[in-house]
Coordinates of N, CA and C in Angstrom, one line a residue:
M5 N -1.0 36.9 -52.1 CA 0.1 36.2 -51.4 C 0.0 36.6 -49.9
T6 N -0.2 37.9 -49.6 CA -0.3 38.3 -48.2 C -1.4 37.5 -47.5
K7 N -2.6 37.4 -48.1 CA -3.7 36.7 -47.5 C -3.4 35.2 -47.3
I8 N -2.7 34.6 -48.2 CA -2.3 33.2 -48.1 C -1.4 33.0 -46.9
I9 N -0.4 33.9 -46.7 CA 0.5 33.8 -45.6 C -0.2 34.0 -44.3
S10 N -1.1 34.9 -44.2 CA -1.9 35.2 -43.0 C -2.7 34.0 -42.6
M11 N -3.4 33.4 -43.6 CA -4.2 32.2 -43.3 C -3.4 31.1 -42.8
A12 N -2.1 30.9 -43.4 CA -1.3 29.8 -42.9 C -0.8 30.1 -41.5
L13 N -0.5 31.3 -41.1 CA -0.1 31.6 -39.8 C -1.2 31.4 -38.8
V14 N -2.5 31.8 -39.1 CA -3.6 31.5 -38.2 C -3.8 30.0 -38.1
A15 N -3.8 29.3 -39.2 CA -4.0 27.8 -39.1 C -2.9 27.2 -38.2
G16 N -1.6 27.6 -38.4 CA -0.6 27.1 -37.6 C -0.8 27.4 -36.1
A17 N -1.3 28.6 -35.7 CA -1.5 28.9 -34.3 C -2.6 28.1 -33.8
V18 N -3.7 27.8 -34.5 CA -4.7 27.0 -34.0 C -4.2 25.5 -33.8
L19 N -3.4 25.1 -34.8 CA -2.9 23.7 -34.7 C -2.0 23.5 -33.4
M20 N -1.2 24.6 -33.1 CA -0.3 24.5 -32.0 C -1.0 24.4 -30.7
N21 N -2.2 25.0 -30.6 CA -3.0 25.0 -29.4 C -4.1 23.9 -29.3
A22 N -4.1 23.1 -30.4 CA -5.2 22.0 -30.5 C -4.9 20.9 -29.5
Q23 N -5.9 20.1 -29.2 CA -5.7 18.9 -28.4 C -5.8 17.7 -29.4
V24 N -4.8 16.8 -29.2 CA -4.7 15.6 -30.1 C -5.2 14.4 -29.4
G25 N -6.0 13.6 -30.0 CA -6.5 12.4 -29.4 C -6.1 11.2 -30.3
I26 N -5.6 10.2 -29.7 CA -5.3 8.9 -30.4 C -6.2 7.8 -29.9
N27 N -7.0 7.3 -30.8 CA -8.0 6.3 -30.5 C -9.1 6.9 -29.6
T28 N -9.3 8.2 -29.7 CA -10.4 8.9 -29.0 C -10.8 10.2 -29.7
A29 N -12.1 10.4 -29.8 CA -12.6 11.6 -30.5 C -12.7 12.8 -29.6
T30 N -12.5 12.6 -28.3 CA -12.6 13.6 -27.3 C -11.4 13.7 -26.4
P31 N -10.3 14.2 -26.9 CA -9.1 14.4 -26.1 C -9.3 15.3 -24.9
E32 N -8.7 15.0 -23.8 CA -8.9 15.9 -22.6 C -7.7 16.8 -22.4
K33 N -6.5 16.4 -22.9 CA -5.3 17.2 -22.7 C -4.7 17.4 -24.1
E34 N -3.4 18.0 -24.1 CA -2.8 18.3 -25.4 C -2.6 17.0 -26.2
L35 N -2.4 15.9 -25.4 CA -2.3 14.5 -26.1 C -3.0 13.6 -25.2
T36 N -4.0 12.9 -25.7 CA -4.8 11.9 -24.9 C -4.7 10.6 -25.7
V37 N -4.2 9.5 -25.1 CA -4.1 8.2 -25.7 C -5.1 7.3 -25.0
N38 N -5.9 6.7 -25.8 CA -6.9 5.7 -25.3 C -6.4 4.3 -25.8
G39 N -5.7 3.6 -24.9 CA -5.1 2.3 -25.2 C -3.7 2.3 -24.7
T40 N -2.8 1.6 -25.4 CA -1.4 1.4 -24.9 C -0.5 2.2 -25.8
M41 N 0.6 2.6 -25.3 CA 1.6 3.4 -26.0 C 3.0 3.1 -25.6
K42 N 3.9 3.1 -26.6 CA 5.3 2.9 -26.3 C 6.0 4.1 -26.8
T43 N 6.8 4.7 -25.9 CA 7.5 6.0 -26.3 C 9.0 5.9 -26.0
S44 N 9.8 6.7 -26.6 CA 11.2 6.8 -26.3 C 11.6 8.3 -26.3
G45 N 12.4 8.7 -25.3 CA 12.8 10.1 -25.3 C 11.7 11.1 -25.1
M46 N 10.7 10.7 -24.2 CA 9.6 11.6 -24.0 C 10.0 12.8 -23.2
V47 N 9.5 14.0 -23.5 CA 9.8 15.2 -22.8 C 8.6 15.6 -22.1
F48 N 8.7 15.8 -20.7 CA 7.6 16.2 -19.9 C 7.5 17.7 -19.7
K49 N 6.3 18.1 -19.6 CA 6.1 19.6 -19.4 C 6.6 20.0 -18.0
K50 N 7.2 21.1 -18.0 CA 7.7 21.7 -16.7 C 7.1 23.1 -16.5
P51 N 6.6 23.3 -15.3 CA 6.4 22.4 -14.2 C 5.3 21.4 -14.5
M52 N 5.3 20.2 -13.9 CA 4.3 19.2 -14.1 C 3.0 19.7 -13.7
E53 N 2.0 19.4 -14.5 CA 0.6 19.9 -14.2 C 0.0 18.9 -13.2
K54 N -0.6 19.5 -12.1 CA -1.3 18.7 -11.1 C -2.7 18.2 -11.6
L55 N -3.0 17.0 -11.2 CA -4.3 16.5 -11.5 C -5.4 17.1 -10.7
G56 N -6.6 17.3 -11.3 CA -7.7 17.9 -10.6 C -8.3 16.9 -9.7
A57 N -9.2 17.3 -8.8 CA -9.8 16.5 -7.8 C -10.6 15.3 -8.4
N58 N -11.2 15.5 -9.6 CA -12.0 14.5 -10.3 C -11.3 13.8 -11.5
E59 N -10.0 14.0 -11.6 CA -9.2 13.5 -12.7 C -8.6 12.1 -12.3
N60 N -8.6 11.2 -13.3 CA -8.1 9.9 -13.1 C -6.5 9.9 -13.1
Y61 N -5.9 8.8 -12.6 CA -4.5 8.7 -12.6 C -4.2 7.2 -12.8
T62 N -3.0 6.9 -13.3 CA -2.5 5.5 -13.4 C -1.0 5.5 -12.9
F63 N -0.7 4.5 -12.1 CA 0.6 4.3 -11.6 C 1.2 3.1 -12.3
I64 N 2.3 3.3 -13.1 CA 2.8 2.3 -13.9 C 4.2 1.8 -13.4
I65 N 4.3 0.5 -13.3 CA 5.6 -0.1 -12.9 C 6.1 -1.0 -13.9
K66 N 7.4 -0.9 -14.3 CA 8.0 -1.8 -15.2 C 9.0 -2.7 -14.5
S67 N 8.9 -4.0 -14.7 CA 9.8 -5.0 -14.1 C 11.1 -5.0 -14.9
P68 N 12.2 -5.5 -14.2 CA 13.5 -5.5 -14.9 C 13.5 -6.5 -16.1
A69 N 14.4 -6.3 -17.0 CA 14.6 -7.3 -18.1 C 15.0 -8.6 -17.6
P70 N 14.7 -9.8 -18.2 CA 14.1 -9.8 -19.5 C 12.6 -9.8 -19.6
E71 N 11.9 -9.8 -18.4 CA 10.5 -9.9 -18.4 C 9.9 -8.6 -19.0
N72 N 10.4 -7.4 -18.5 CA 9.9 -6.2 -19.0 C 8.3 -6.1 -18.9
K73 N 7.8 -6.6 -17.8 CA 6.4 -6.6 -17.5 C 6.0 -5.2 -17.0
I74 N 4.9 -4.7 -17.6 CA 4.4 -3.4 -17.2 C 3.0 -3.6 -16.5
T75 N 2.9 -3.1 -15.3 CA 1.7 -3.3 -14.5 C 1.1 -1.9 -14.2
A76 N -0.1 -1.7 -14.4 CA -0.8 -0.4 -14.2 C -1.7 -0.5 -13.0
Y77 N -1.6 0.4 -12.1 CA -2.5 0.4 -10.9 C -3.4 1.7 -11.0
N78 N -4.7 1.5 -11.0 CA -5.6 2.7 -11.1 C -6.8 2.5 -10.3
D79 N -6.8 3.1 -9.1 CA -8.0 3.0 -8.2 C -9.2 3.7 -8.7
S80 N -9.1 4.7 -9.6 CA -10.2 5.3 -10.1 C -11.0 4.5 -11.1
F81 N -10.2 3.7 -11.9 CA -10.8 2.9 -13.0 C -11.3 1.6 -12.4
V82 N -10.6 1.0 -11.4 CA -11.0 -0.3 -10.9 C -11.0 -0.2 -9.3
P83 N -12.2 0.1 -8.8 CA -12.3 0.2 -7.3 C -11.8 -1.0 -6.6
N84 N -11.1 -0.7 -5.4 CA -10.6 -1.8 -4.6 C -9.4 -2.5 -5.2
S85 N -8.9 -2.0 -6.3 CA -7.7 -2.6 -6.9 C -6.5 -2.2 -6.0
P86 N -5.6 -3.2 -5.8 CA -4.4 -2.9 -4.9 C -3.4 -2.0 -5.6
A87 N -2.7 -1.3 -4.8 CA -1.5 -0.6 -5.2 C -0.3 -1.4 -4.8
P88 N 1.0 -1.1 -5.2 CA 2.1 -1.8 -4.7 C 2.3 -1.8 -3.2
I89 N 1.9 -0.7 -2.5 CA 1.9 -0.6 -1.1 C 0.6 0.0 -0.6
N90 N -0.1 -0.7 0.3 CA -1.4 -0.3 0.7 C -1.4 -0.1 2.3
L91 N -2.1 0.8 2.7 CA -2.3 1.0 4.2 C -3.8 0.7 4.5
I92 N -3.9 -0.3 5.4 CA -5.3 -0.8 5.7 C -5.4 -0.8 7.3
Q93 N -6.5 -0.3 7.7 CA -6.8 -0.2 9.2 C -7.9 -1.0 9.6
F94 N -7.7 -1.8 10.6 CA -8.8 -2.6 11.2 C -9.1 -2.1 12.6
K95 N -10.4 -1.9 13.0 CA -10.8 -1.6 14.4 C -11.5 -2.9 14.8
I96 N -11.0 -3.6 15.8 CA -11.6 -4.8 16.3 C -12.0 -4.7 17.7
T97 N -13.3 -4.9 18.0 CA -13.8 -4.9 19.4 C -13.6 -6.3 20.0
C98 N -13.1 -6.4 21.2 CA -12.7 -7.7 21.8 C -13.9 -8.4 22.4
D99 N -13.7 -9.7 22.8 CA -14.6 -10.5 23.5 C -14.9 -9.8 24.9
P100 N -16.2 -9.5 25.2 CA -16.5 -8.8 26.5 C -16.0 -9.6 27.7
S101 N -15.9 -10.9 27.6 CA -15.4 -11.7 28.8 C -13.9 -11.5 29.1
D102 N -13.2 -11.2 28.0 CA -11.7 -11.0 28.2 C -11.3 -9.6 28.1
K103 N -12.0 -8.8 27.2 CA -11.8 -7.4 27.0 C -10.5 -7.0 26.2
D104 N -9.6 -7.9 26.0 CA -8.4 -7.4 25.3 C -7.8 -8.5 24.3
W105 N -8.5 -9.6 24.2 CA -8.0 -10.8 23.5 C -8.6 -10.9 22.1
V106 N -7.7 -10.8 21.1 CA -8.1 -11.2 19.7 C -7.1 -12.4 19.3
N107 N -7.7 -13.6 19.4 CA -6.8 -14.8 19.2 C -6.5 -15.0 17.7
Q108 N -7.6 -14.8 16.9 CA -7.4 -15.0 15.5 C -8.4 -14.2 14.7
F109 N -7.9 -13.2 13.9 CA -8.8 -12.4 13.1 C -8.4 -12.6 11.7
D110 N -9.3 -13.0 10.8 CA -9.0 -13.3 9.4 C -9.2 -12.0 8.6
T111 N -8.1 -11.5 8.1 CA -8.2 -10.3 7.3 C -8.8 -10.5 5.9
K112 N -8.8 -11.8 5.4 CA -9.2 -12.2 4.1 C -8.2 -11.7 3.0
I113 N -7.0 -11.2 3.4 CA -6.0 -10.8 2.5 C -5.2 -12.0 2.0
N114 N -5.1 -12.1 0.7 CA -4.5 -13.3 0.1 C -3.0 -13.4 0.4
A115 N -2.6 -14.4 1.1 CA -1.3 -14.6 1.6 C -0.3 -14.9 0.4
Q116 N -0.8 -15.4 -0.7 CA 0.0 -15.8 -1.8 C 0.4 -14.5 -2.6
K117 N -0.5 -13.5 -2.6 CA -0.3 -12.3 -3.4 C 0.3 -11.2 -2.6
F118 N 0.1 -11.1 -1.3 CA 0.5 -10.0 -0.5 C 1.3 -10.3 0.7
F119 N 2.0 -9.4 1.2 CA 2.8 -9.5 2.4 C 2.3 -8.5 3.4
V120 N 2.0 -8.8 4.6 CA 1.4 -7.9 5.6 C 2.3 -7.7 6.8
V121 N 2.5 -6.4 7.1 CA 3.2 -6.0 8.3 C 2.4 -5.1 9.1
I122 N 2.3 -5.3 10.4 CA 1.6 -4.4 11.3 C 2.5 -3.2 11.6
S123 N 2.2 -2.0 11.1 CA 3.0 -0.8 11.3 C 2.8 -0.1 12.6
S124 N 1.6 -0.1 13.1 CA 1.3 0.5 14.4 C 0.0 0.0 15.0
F125 N -0.3 0.3 16.2 CA -1.5 -0.3 16.9 C -1.9 0.7 18.0
G126 N -3.1 0.5 18.4 CA -3.6 1.2 19.6 C -4.7 0.4 20.3
F127 N -4.8 0.6 21.6 CA -5.8 -0.1 22.4 C -6.6 1.0 23.3
T128 N -7.9 0.8 23.4 CA -8.7 1.9 24.0 C -8.7 1.9 25.5
Q129 N -8.3 0.8 26.2 CA -8.4 0.7 27.6 C -7.0 0.5 28.3
P130 N -6.8 1.0 29.5 CA -5.6 0.8 30.2 C -5.5 -0.7 30.7
V131 N -4.3 -1.2 30.6 CA -4.1 -2.6 31.0 C -3.0 -2.6 32.0
R132 N -3.3 -3.2 33.2 CA -2.3 -3.3 34.3 C -2.5 -4.5 35.2
S133 N -1.5 -4.8 36.0 CA -1.7 -5.9 36.9 C -1.9 -5.3 38.3
S134 N -2.0 -6.1 39.3 CA -2.1 -5.6 40.7 C -0.8 -5.0 41.2
T135 N 0.3 -5.3 40.5 CA 1.6 -4.7 40.9 C 1.9 -3.5 40.0
D136 N 2.0 -2.3 40.5 CA 2.1 -1.1 39.8 C 3.4 -1.1 38.9
W137 N 4.4 -1.8 39.3 CA 5.7 -1.7 38.5 C 5.8 -2.6 37.4
V138 N 4.8 -3.5 37.2 CA 4.8 -4.4 36.1 C 4.0 -3.8 34.9
T139 N 4.7 -3.6 33.7 CA 4.1 -3.1 32.5 C 3.8 -4.2 31.5
P140 N 2.6 -4.5 31.2 CA 2.3 -5.5 30.3 C 2.8 -5.2 28.9
V141 N 3.3 -6.3 28.2 CA 3.8 -6.1 26.8 C 2.8 -6.8 25.9
P142 N 2.3 -6.2 24.9 CA 1.3 -6.8 24.0 C 2.0 -7.8 23.1
Q143 N 1.2 -8.8 22.8 CA 1.6 -9.7 21.7 C 0.8 -9.4 20.5
I144 N 1.4 -8.8 19.5 CA 0.6 -8.4 18.3 C 1.4 -8.8 17.1
Y145 N 0.8 -9.6 16.2 CA 1.5 -10.0 15.0 C 0.5 -10.4 13.9
A146 N 1.0 -10.5 12.7 CA 0.3 -11.0 11.6 C 0.9 -12.3 11.1
Y147 N 0.2 -13.2 10.7 CA 0.7 -14.5 10.2 C -0.2 -15.1 9.2
P148 N 0.4 -15.8 8.2 CA -0.4 -16.5 7.1 C -0.9 -17.8 7.6
L149 N -2.1 -18.1 7.4 CA -2.7 -19.4 7.7 C -3.9 -19.7 6.8
G150 N -3.9 -20.8 6.2 CA -5.0 -21.2 5.4 C -5.2 -20.3 4.2
G151 N -4.1 -19.7 3.7 CA -4.2 -18.9 2.4 C -4.5 -17.5 2.6
T152 N -4.8 -17.0 3.9 CA -5.0 -15.6 4.1 C -4.2 -15.2 5.4
W153 N -4.1 -13.9 5.5 CA -3.4 -13.3 6.7 C -4.3 -13.2 7.9
K154 N -3.8 -13.7 9.0 CA -4.5 -13.6 10.3 C -3.8 -12.6 11.2
L155 N -4.6 -12.1 12.2 CA -4.0 -11.1 13.2 C -4.3 -11.7 14.6
K156 N -3.3 -11.4 15.4 CA -3.4 -11.8 16.8 C -3.0 -10.5 17.6
A157 N -3.8 -10.2 18.7 CA -3.5 -9.1 19.5 C -4.0 -9.4 21.0
D158 N -3.1 -9.3 21.9 CA -3.4 -9.6 23.3 C -2.3 -9.1 24.3
Y159 N -2.8 -8.7 25.4 CA -1.9 -8.5 26.6 C -1.9 -9.8 27.4
Q160 N -1.1 -10.7 27.0 CA -1.1 -12.1 27.6 C -0.9 -12.0 29.1
G161 N -1.8 -12.6 29.8 CA -1.7 -12.7 31.3 C -2.2 -11.5 32.0
F162 N -2.7 -10.5 31.2 CA -3.3 -9.3 31.8 C -4.6 -8.9 31.1
S163 N -5.4 -8.1 31.6 CA -6.6 -7.6 31.0 C -7.1 -6.3 31.7
P164 N -7.9 -5.6 31.0 CA -8.5 -4.4 31.6 C -9.3 -4.7 32.9
A165 N -9.4 -3.8 33.7 CA -10.2 -4.0 34.9 C -11.7 -4.3 34.6
S166 N -12.3 -5.1 35.4 CA -13.7 -5.6 35.1 C -14.7 -4.4 35.0
S167 N -14.4 -3.3 35.6 CA -15.3 -2.2 35.6 C -15.2 -1.4 34.3
L168 N -14.2 -1.6 33.5 CA -14.0 -0.9 32.3 C -14.8 -1.5 31.1
P169 N -15.1 -0.8 30.1 CA -15.8 -1.3 28.9 C -14.9 -2.2 28.1
T170 N -15.5 -3.0 27.2 CA -14.7 -3.9 26.4 C -13.7 -3.1 25.5
G171 N -12.5 -3.6 25.4 CA -11.5 -2.8 24.7 C -11.6 -3.0 23.2
E172 N -11.0 -2.0 22.4 CA -11.0 -2.1 21.0 C -9.6 -1.9 20.5
W173 N -9.1 -2.8 19.6 CA -7.8 -2.6 19.0 C -7.9 -1.9 17.7
T174 N -7.0 -1.0 17.5 CA -6.8 -0.4 16.1 C -5.5 -0.9 15.6
L175 N -5.5 -1.6 14.5 CA -4.3 -2.2 13.9 C -4.1 -1.6 12.5
N176 N -3.0 -1.0 12.3 CA -2.7 -0.4 11.0 C -1.7 -1.3 10.3
L177 N -2.1 -1.8 9.1 CA -1.3 -2.7 8.3 C -0.7 -2.1 7.1
L178 N 0.5 -2.4 6.8 CA 1.1 -2.2 5.5 C 1.1 -3.4 4.7
V179 N 0.4 -3.4 3.6 CA 0.2 -4.5 2.7 C 1.0 -4.3 1.4
F180 N 2.0 -5.2 1.2 CA 2.8 -5.1 0.0 C 2.5 -6.1 -1.0
D181 N 2.4 -5.7 -2.3 CA 2.3 -6.7 -3.4 C 3.6 -7.5 -3.5
R182 N 3.4 -8.8 -3.4 CA 4.6 -9.7 -3.4 C 5.4 -9.6 -4.7
S183 N 4.8 -9.0 -5.8 CA 5.6 -8.8 -7.0 C 6.7 -7.8 -6.9
Y184 N 6.5 -6.9 -5.9 CA 7.4 -5.8 -5.7 C 8.1 -5.8 -4.3
A185 N 7.9 -6.9 -3.6 CA 8.5 -6.9 -2.2 C 9.1 -8.3 -2.0
K186 N 10.2 -8.4 -1.3 CA 10.8 -9.7 -0.9 C 10.6 -10.0 0.5
D187 N 10.2 -11.3 0.8 CA 10.1 -11.8 2.2 C 11.3 -12.6 2.5
V188 N 12.3 -12.0 3.2 CA 13.5 -12.7 3.5 C 13.6 -13.0 5.0
S189 N 13.8 -14.3 5.4 CA 13.9 -14.6 6.8 C 15.2 -15.4 7.1
S190 N 15.6 -15.4 8.3 CA 16.8 -16.1 8.7 C 16.6 -16.6 10.2
T191 N 17.1 -17.8 10.4 CA 17.1 -18.4 11.8 C 18.6 -18.6 12.2
Q192 N 18.9 -18.1 13.4 CA 20.3 -18.1 13.8 C 20.4 -18.5 15.3
D193 N 21.3 -19.3 15.7 CA 21.5 -19.7 17.0 C 22.7 -19.0 17.6
L194 N 22.5 -18.2 18.7 CA 23.7 -17.5 19.3 C 24.4 -18.4 20.3
K195 N 23.9 -19.6 20.5 CA 24.5 -20.6 21.4 C 24.7 -19.9 22.8
A196 N 25.9 -19.9 23.3 CA 26.1 -19.5 24.7 C 26.4 -18.0 24.7
S197 N 26.4 -17.3 23.6 CA 26.7 -15.9 23.6 C 25.4 -15.0 23.5
S198 N 25.5 -13.8 23.9 CA 24.4 -12.8 23.8 C 24.6 -11.9 22.5
T199 N 25.7 -12.1 21.8 CA 25.9 -11.3 20.6 C 26.1 -12.3 19.4
G200 N 26.0 -11.7 18.2 CA 26.1 -12.5 17.0 C 26.1 -11.7 15.8
A201 N 26.2 -12.4 14.6 CA 26.1 -11.7 13.3 C 25.5 -12.6 12.3
A202 N 24.9 -12.0 11.3 CA 24.4 -12.9 10.2 C 25.5 -13.5 9.5
A203 N 25.3 -14.8 9.0 CA 26.3 -15.5 8.3 C 26.7 -14.8 7.0
A204 N 25.7 -14.2 6.4 CA 25.9 -13.5 5.1 C 24.8 -12.5 5.0
P205 N 25.0 -11.4 4.3 CA 24.0 -10.4 4.1 C 22.8 -10.9 3.3
L206 N 21.6 -10.7 3.9 CA 20.4 -11.3 3.2 C 20.0 -10.4 2.0
I207 N 20.3 -9.1 2.1 CA 20.2 -8.3 0.9 C 21.4 -7.3 0.8
Q208 N 21.7 -6.9 -0.4 CA 22.9 -6.0 -0.5 C 22.8 -5.3 -1.9

């Protein structure tokens, strides 16, 4: 009887420390699921274990009812797959004859699937006029045209000195998946006043 109890305790200890695999013969963690899984009341380990440098991850988003759509983003499994929010940087060298003008740059980003915002920018050359007290204001914006997002960047009416090298714009874009972002716009006429208010809150 003593031997039987001892063997049961040893087997129980081995089982408690074993790795369990569902639909896989080579589990990597205490529980590894290869496929899809639905859970309720899941308890997470505390503290949460950090992923190693070479370990994969998946970012899962569930849409509200009644759709209850679940979307998984995983850059390790599908290279160049988008996340809900992406940061993209373009470095654009200008036309040597103008030095600061980017009239239309096609990002090739799908305007139907994504929303683009220019979060910050930089320019490599000083831009000024013959009058020291005039500070040029850049025209920089993103706009959809022909199904993709285009970029414009220019110090309109100004340019770097002819002795300077051609300028280079650095444009940092925030690219949002339209499934998880709203594009809300409003046009309002202030008429003869310099102040005003929205007719109704666009979001609340």
